[in-house]
């Protein structure tokens, strides 16, 4: 079977890790080829100044490529920050929620809860709707009257990595209420309309590259809300004014994000990766749906994630055996998050169709021998 991830020259495994996660083989090969001598400089990208001509050119290229992929309007600015998406849970309210104002959150899983917890430490935070009572097996039900039109912003998590719940369309806030999204685990996996958002953030380590940088896309007018005298590293406006170079950025992570963006553009951009992601997800959901209850999906059908497919079996012993035998068959990273248990297959952009197919076949075979 042809498999981009299983080139005979390497030992590459079917990698279902939830993040950090699999990267495109061609990207890793390019990193390898450029490691000792980046573009004739006689040094690796890791060893050069972030203020060098080479890094400057690379950074501009990355900004252009991201703009192209997302059809980014001119009034949005892209930042490459550190501290992970977790730091954004705090930076967002610090910067965009004025003193005395409240912010609304729609919660559909553990990461939304974590965002609320941080925002609460810093000021008024309202959970406008949550699906906690059904153990985050679906999107929260809400209507316009549940939202505070005077809120500083409306926050949601487009894909909940642990529970495997994904919004198929963004929530519609009332006019004038900026929509903010933690897009960490489905950023760049499907097309979306940036103009619907006030701010988007995403840790790179799922679809965009390795850990180490967090991409923040912010509509420029919102930067006017940033209060004076925030610590420099936590100040969106300062980071924007300095082009993400107030201090030394994580150059190597940013470089690899750049290669991943190129890989996406070369294949045909977000419509093409969406087509591939749909095909992979449908293979695994079919294996679940056709198992007659042997595999039980966690997510309700209309809330299913294409990126993180969560499912359970009859008992934990069987689930452990599944993960163990899968590993022995070259399929790794299938154990569910420690907080919820069960099994989880993460099918990020760089996971090949062949890897998804191999998992679907393994699931059928495991059922045949243990069902
Ligand atoms: N939000 C989501 C949706 C995530 O999946 C994660 C990480 N798995 C985070 C936030 C936290 O990201 P980080 O580890 O980069 O702080």
XYZ file of C-alpha atoms and ligand atoms in Angstrom:
387
model
C 0.000 0.000 0.000
C 1.340 3.439 -0.951
C 1.746 5.469 2.195
C 3.283 8.902 2.492
C 3.982 8.189 6.160
C 5.479 4.744 5.593
C 8.353 5.407 3.234
C 10.501 2.284 3.176
C 13.593 4.354 3.962
C 12.325 5.239 7.418
C 10.605 3.648 10.336
C 7.452 5.821 10.431
C 4.455 4.732 12.424
C 0.690 5.422 12.145
C 0.665 8.359 14.565
C -2.701 9.224 16.157
C -1.232 11.457 18.867
C -3.428 14.342 20.026
C -0.676 16.959 20.018
C 2.201 17.326 19.612
C 1.225 15.236 16.645
C 2.285 13.862 13.295
C 3.896 16.277 10.815
C 4.056 15.915 7.019
C 6.952 13.682 6.038
C 8.031 16.096 3.289
C 8.278 18.874 5.891
C 10.457 16.748 8.167
C 12.645 15.832 5.213
C 13.098 19.486 4.316
C 13.991 20.327 7.918
C 16.516 17.527 7.827
C 18.003 18.697 4.526
C 18.302 22.304 5.733
C 19.438 21.552 9.261
C 23.170 22.019 8.898
C 23.182 24.704 6.229
C 20.061 26.828 5.859
C 19.981 28.386 2.362
C 23.776 28.550 2.080
C 24.307 30.411 5.349
C 26.502 27.680 6.807
C 24.294 27.412 9.877
C 20.930 26.034 10.816
C 17.887 28.254 11.168
C 18.119 27.565 14.921
C 21.539 29.164 15.081
C 20.807 32.508 13.455
C 19.506 35.818 14.752
C 15.802 36.483 14.621
C 16.839 39.906 13.284
C 18.855 38.437 10.373
C 17.902 39.089 6.745
C 17.221 35.378 6.291
C 14.815 35.104 9.191
C 13.156 38.369 8.247
C 12.531 37.068 4.707
C 11.212 33.793 6.088
C 8.886 35.567 8.505
C 7.447 37.729 5.731
C 6.933 34.670 3.567
C 5.085 32.943 6.413
C 2.808 35.937 6.950
C 2.069 36.067 3.201
C 1.380 32.349 2.998
C -0.955 32.432 5.984
C -2.785 35.428 4.506
C -3.202 33.531 1.255
C -4.467 30.356 2.926
C -6.996 32.241 5.062
C -7.895 35.084 2.655
C -6.881 37.336 5.487
C -8.290 40.869 5.193
C -5.866 43.786 5.686
C -7.387 44.797 9.019
C -6.294 41.590 10.740
C -2.880 41.080 12.280
C -1.118 37.779 12.891
C 1.012 37.275 15.995
C 3.335 34.391 16.830
C 3.444 34.190 20.624
C 4.675 31.782 23.272
C 3.030 30.285 26.343
C 0.672 28.003 24.419
C -3.066 28.376 24.028
C -3.138 28.199 27.836
C -1.561 31.644 28.097
C -4.210 32.976 25.705
C -6.865 31.930 28.240
C -5.457 34.735 30.433
C -4.097 37.183 27.836
C -7.442 37.441 26.090
C -9.411 38.853 29.047
C -6.422 40.951 30.171
C -6.330 42.654 26.789
C -9.870 42.686 25.440
C -12.143 42.790 28.481
C -12.158 46.360 29.815
C -12.264 46.898 33.589
C -15.788 46.303 34.869
C -16.967 44.524 31.711
C -18.010 40.880 31.530
C -17.185 38.224 28.920
C -19.410 35.365 27.700
C -18.227 31.788 27.148
C -19.869 28.853 25.380
C -18.423 25.688 26.879
C -18.365 22.323 25.154
C -15.453 20.571 26.815
C -12.415 20.621 29.061
C -10.537 23.362 27.201
C -13.470 25.747 27.292
C -13.687 25.083 31.025
C -9.983 25.856 31.383
C -10.470 29.126 29.484
C -13.316 30.097 31.827
C -11.250 29.251 34.909
C -8.454 31.613 33.871
C -10.808 34.407 32.780
C -12.615 34.243 36.139
C -9.401 34.937 38.036
C -9.169 38.266 36.257
C -12.741 39.585 36.140
C -16.404 38.992 35.351
C -16.895 35.829 33.299
C -20.216 34.260 32.397
C -20.855 30.770 31.088
C -23.631 31.587 28.620
C -24.218 27.917 27.773
C -22.522 24.611 28.533
C -23.026 20.942 27.730
C -21.386 19.787 30.965
C -24.573 18.083 32.190
C -24.270 15.530 29.378
C -20.531 15.111 29.933
C -19.698 17.254 26.898
C -21.089 14.827 24.353
C -22.535 17.646 22.227
C -22.486 21.365 21.554
C -24.253 23.526 24.128
C -27.802 24.536 23.275
C -28.363 28.281 23.382
C -30.392 31.022 21.782
C -29.792 34.727 21.301
C -31.403 35.547 24.646
C -28.721 33.523 26.476
C -26.008 35.869 25.218
C -25.089 39.161 26.827
C -25.032 41.743 24.009
C -22.929 44.034 26.237
C -20.262 41.394 26.853
C -16.684 42.281 25.901
C -16.604 39.213 23.631
C -18.135 35.774 23.091
C -15.613 32.926 23.418
C -15.965 29.344 22.214
C -13.733 26.365 21.434
C -14.219 25.282 17.818
C -12.934 21.773 18.507
C -12.675 20.170 21.925
C -9.623 17.938 21.681
C -10.350 15.786 24.734
C -14.096 15.212 24.275
C -14.062 15.166 20.462
C -16.743 17.802 19.932
C -16.537 20.179 16.956
C -18.671 23.108 15.837
C -19.749 22.643 12.222
C -20.467 26.382 11.897
C -19.471 29.192 14.186
C -22.006 30.553 16.705
C -23.693 33.770 15.623
C -23.237 36.535 18.176
C -25.478 39.609 18.118
C -24.136 42.491 16.013
C -21.218 44.257 17.671
C -20.290 41.377 20.004
C -16.828 40.180 18.895
C -16.507 36.431 18.442
C -13.339 34.881 19.891
C -12.290 31.319 19.162
C -9.805 28.841 20.598
C -9.091 27.065 17.318
C -6.110 25.097 18.623
C -7.154 21.677 17.425
C -8.904 22.366 14.132
C -7.077 25.464 12.864
C -6.123 25.005 9.167
C -8.173 21.789 8.910
C -11.064 23.357 6.931
C -11.903 26.717 5.347
C -13.426 29.378 7.581
C -14.381 33.015 7.205
C -11.939 35.113 9.241
C -14.179 38.178 9.017
C -16.648 36.544 11.407
C -14.060 36.693 14.191
C -12.619 39.378 16.424
C -9.787 37.121 17.534
C -8.631 33.563 16.888
C -5.863 31.712 18.689
C -4.316 28.307 18.141
C -1.363 26.469 19.605
C 0.668 25.212 16.640
C 1.211 21.655 17.809
C -1.791 19.960 16.167
C -2.200 21.001 12.542
C 0.220 23.888 12.114
C 3.600 22.637 13.302
C 5.494 21.694 16.442
C 4.895 22.999 19.967
C 6.493 26.316 20.858
C 4.408 28.966 19.172
C 0.799 30.071 19.354
C -0.778 31.842 16.414
C -3.074 34.742 17.306
C -5.112 36.502 14.616
C -6.694 39.697 15.813
C -8.864 42.362 14.197
C -6.916 45.567 14.526
C -9.665 47.761 15.985
C -9.803 45.485 19.046
C -6.226 46.420 19.897
C -7.528 49.837 20.917
C -9.029 48.155 23.979
C -5.675 46.992 25.294
C -5.131 48.710 28.660
C -1.875 50.598 29.272
C 0.878 49.094 31.407
C 0.260 45.414 30.822
C 3.474 43.399 31.214
C 5.176 43.700 27.826
C 5.038 40.014 26.934
C 1.302 39.892 27.680
C 0.377 42.980 25.660
C -1.260 42.248 22.275
C -0.771 45.801 21.062
C 2.923 45.822 21.849
C 3.383 42.395 20.274
C 1.543 43.650 17.186
C 3.563 46.888 17.029
C 6.791 44.888 17.254
C 5.704 42.322 14.656
C 5.936 39.477 17.235
C 9.607 40.384 17.757
C 9.526 42.299 21.021
C 11.810 39.563 22.300
C 13.308 36.466 20.714
C 10.487 34.477 19.109
C 10.613 30.653 18.902
C 12.346 30.773 15.530
C 12.594 27.054 14.885
C 8.900 26.393 15.580
C 7.904 29.315 13.390
C 10.120 28.018 10.586
C 8.411 24.620 10.676
C 4.969 26.285 10.735
C 6.140 28.036 7.548
C 6.968 24.723 5.889
C 3.574 23.312 6.881
C 1.810 26.344 5.359
C 3.730 25.766 2.110
C 2.728 22.101 2.157
C -0.913 23.157 2.531
C -0.723 25.740 -0.265
C 0.987 23.281 -2.608
C -1.764 20.690 -2.125
C -4.536 23.197 -2.897
C -5.142 24.943 0.414
C -7.915 24.515 2.956
C -10.631 23.154 0.611
C -8.331 20.273 -0.330
C -7.245 19.483 3.239
C -10.897 19.564 4.298
C -11.730 17.013 1.611
C -8.957 14.734 2.882
C -9.939 15.211 6.524
C -13.572 14.358 5.796
C -12.541 11.170 4.024
C -10.371 10.069 6.967
C -12.982 10.861 9.617
C -15.711 9.085 7.699
C -13.625 5.877 7.590
C -13.339 5.789 11.397
C -16.921 6.884 12.141
C -18.156 4.204 9.715
C -16.131 1.578 11.575
C -17.778 2.773 14.807
C -21.308 3.025 13.377
C -21.125 -0.359 11.691
C -19.859 -2.145 14.809
C -23.335 -2.756 16.240
C -22.397 -1.073 19.533
C -19.015 -2.780 19.983
C -17.462 0.685 19.604
C -19.561 3.442 21.183
C -18.977 7.017 20.055
C -18.781 9.647 22.793
C -20.071 12.520 20.618
C -23.651 12.900 19.431
C -23.806 12.634 15.632
C -24.233 16.369 14.941
C -21.337 17.354 17.223
C -18.726 14.898 16.000
C -15.169 16.089 15.568
C -13.273 15.358 12.370
C -10.015 15.812 14.239
C -10.401 13.823 17.473
C -12.659 10.797 17.379
C -13.544 9.631 20.890
C -15.115 6.255 21.601
C -15.554 3.667 24.293
C -15.886 -0.080 24.510
C -17.669 -2.326 26.994
C -14.999 -2.203 29.673
C -11.627 -0.684 30.416
C -9.783 -3.997 30.075
C -10.965 -4.284 26.488
C -10.001 -0.659 25.809
C -6.500 -1.254 27.211
C -6.146 -4.389 25.141
C -7.257 -2.459 22.051
C -4.622 0.244 22.611
C -1.947 -2.365 23.328
C -2.668 -4.486 20.278
C -3.002 -1.409 18.095
C 0.467 -0.339 19.197
C 1.835 -3.782 18.428
C 0.378 -3.296 14.925
C 2.067 0.072 14.412
C -0.897 2.290 15.402
C 0.069 4.595 18.286
C -1.520 7.364 20.368
C -5.013 5.852 20.642
C -5.532 5.998 24.390
C -8.087 8.604 25.453
C -7.047 11.622 27.522
C -6.318 10.649 31.144
C -9.256 12.779 32.360
C -11.941 10.915 30.365
C -10.473 7.508 29.512
C -11.664 5.441 26.575
C -10.038 5.730 23.173
C -9.293 8.654 20.918
C -8.026 8.753 17.346
C -6.625 12.139 16.359
C -6.700 12.560 12.601
C -4.861 15.830 12.071
C -3.940 17.211 8.672
C -0.673 15.322 8.313
C -2.186 11.922 9.082
C -2.532 10.068 5.793
C -5.675 8.442 4.432
C -3.766 5.163 4.527
C -3.205 5.518 8.278
C -6.936 6.083 8.803
C -7.682 3.104 6.575
C -5.272 0.927 8.540
C -6.983 1.932 11.784
C -10.452 1.201 10.378
C -9.273 -2.238 9.274
C -7.661 -2.866 12.660
C -10.928 -1.920 14.389
C -12.861 -4.403 12.265
C -10.332 -7.149 12.904
C -10.240 -6.440 16.661
C -14.019 -6.688 16.780
C -13.968 -9.938 14.840
C -11.536 -11.489 17.319
C -12.898 -9.934 20.542
C -16.563 -9.143 19.816
N -7.134 24.508 23.720
C -7.289 23.355 23.062
C -8.510 23.156 22.219
C -6.310 22.363 23.161
O -6.444 21.212 22.505
C -5.157 22.583 23.960
C -4.027 21.587 24.075
N -4.291 20.302 23.843
C -5.067 23.791 24.639
C -6.053 24.734 24.487
C -3.882 24.098 25.513
O -2.799 24.302 24.684
P -1.309 24.498 25.164
O -0.825 23.189 25.657
O -0.634 24.960 23.911
O -1.311 25.544 26.220
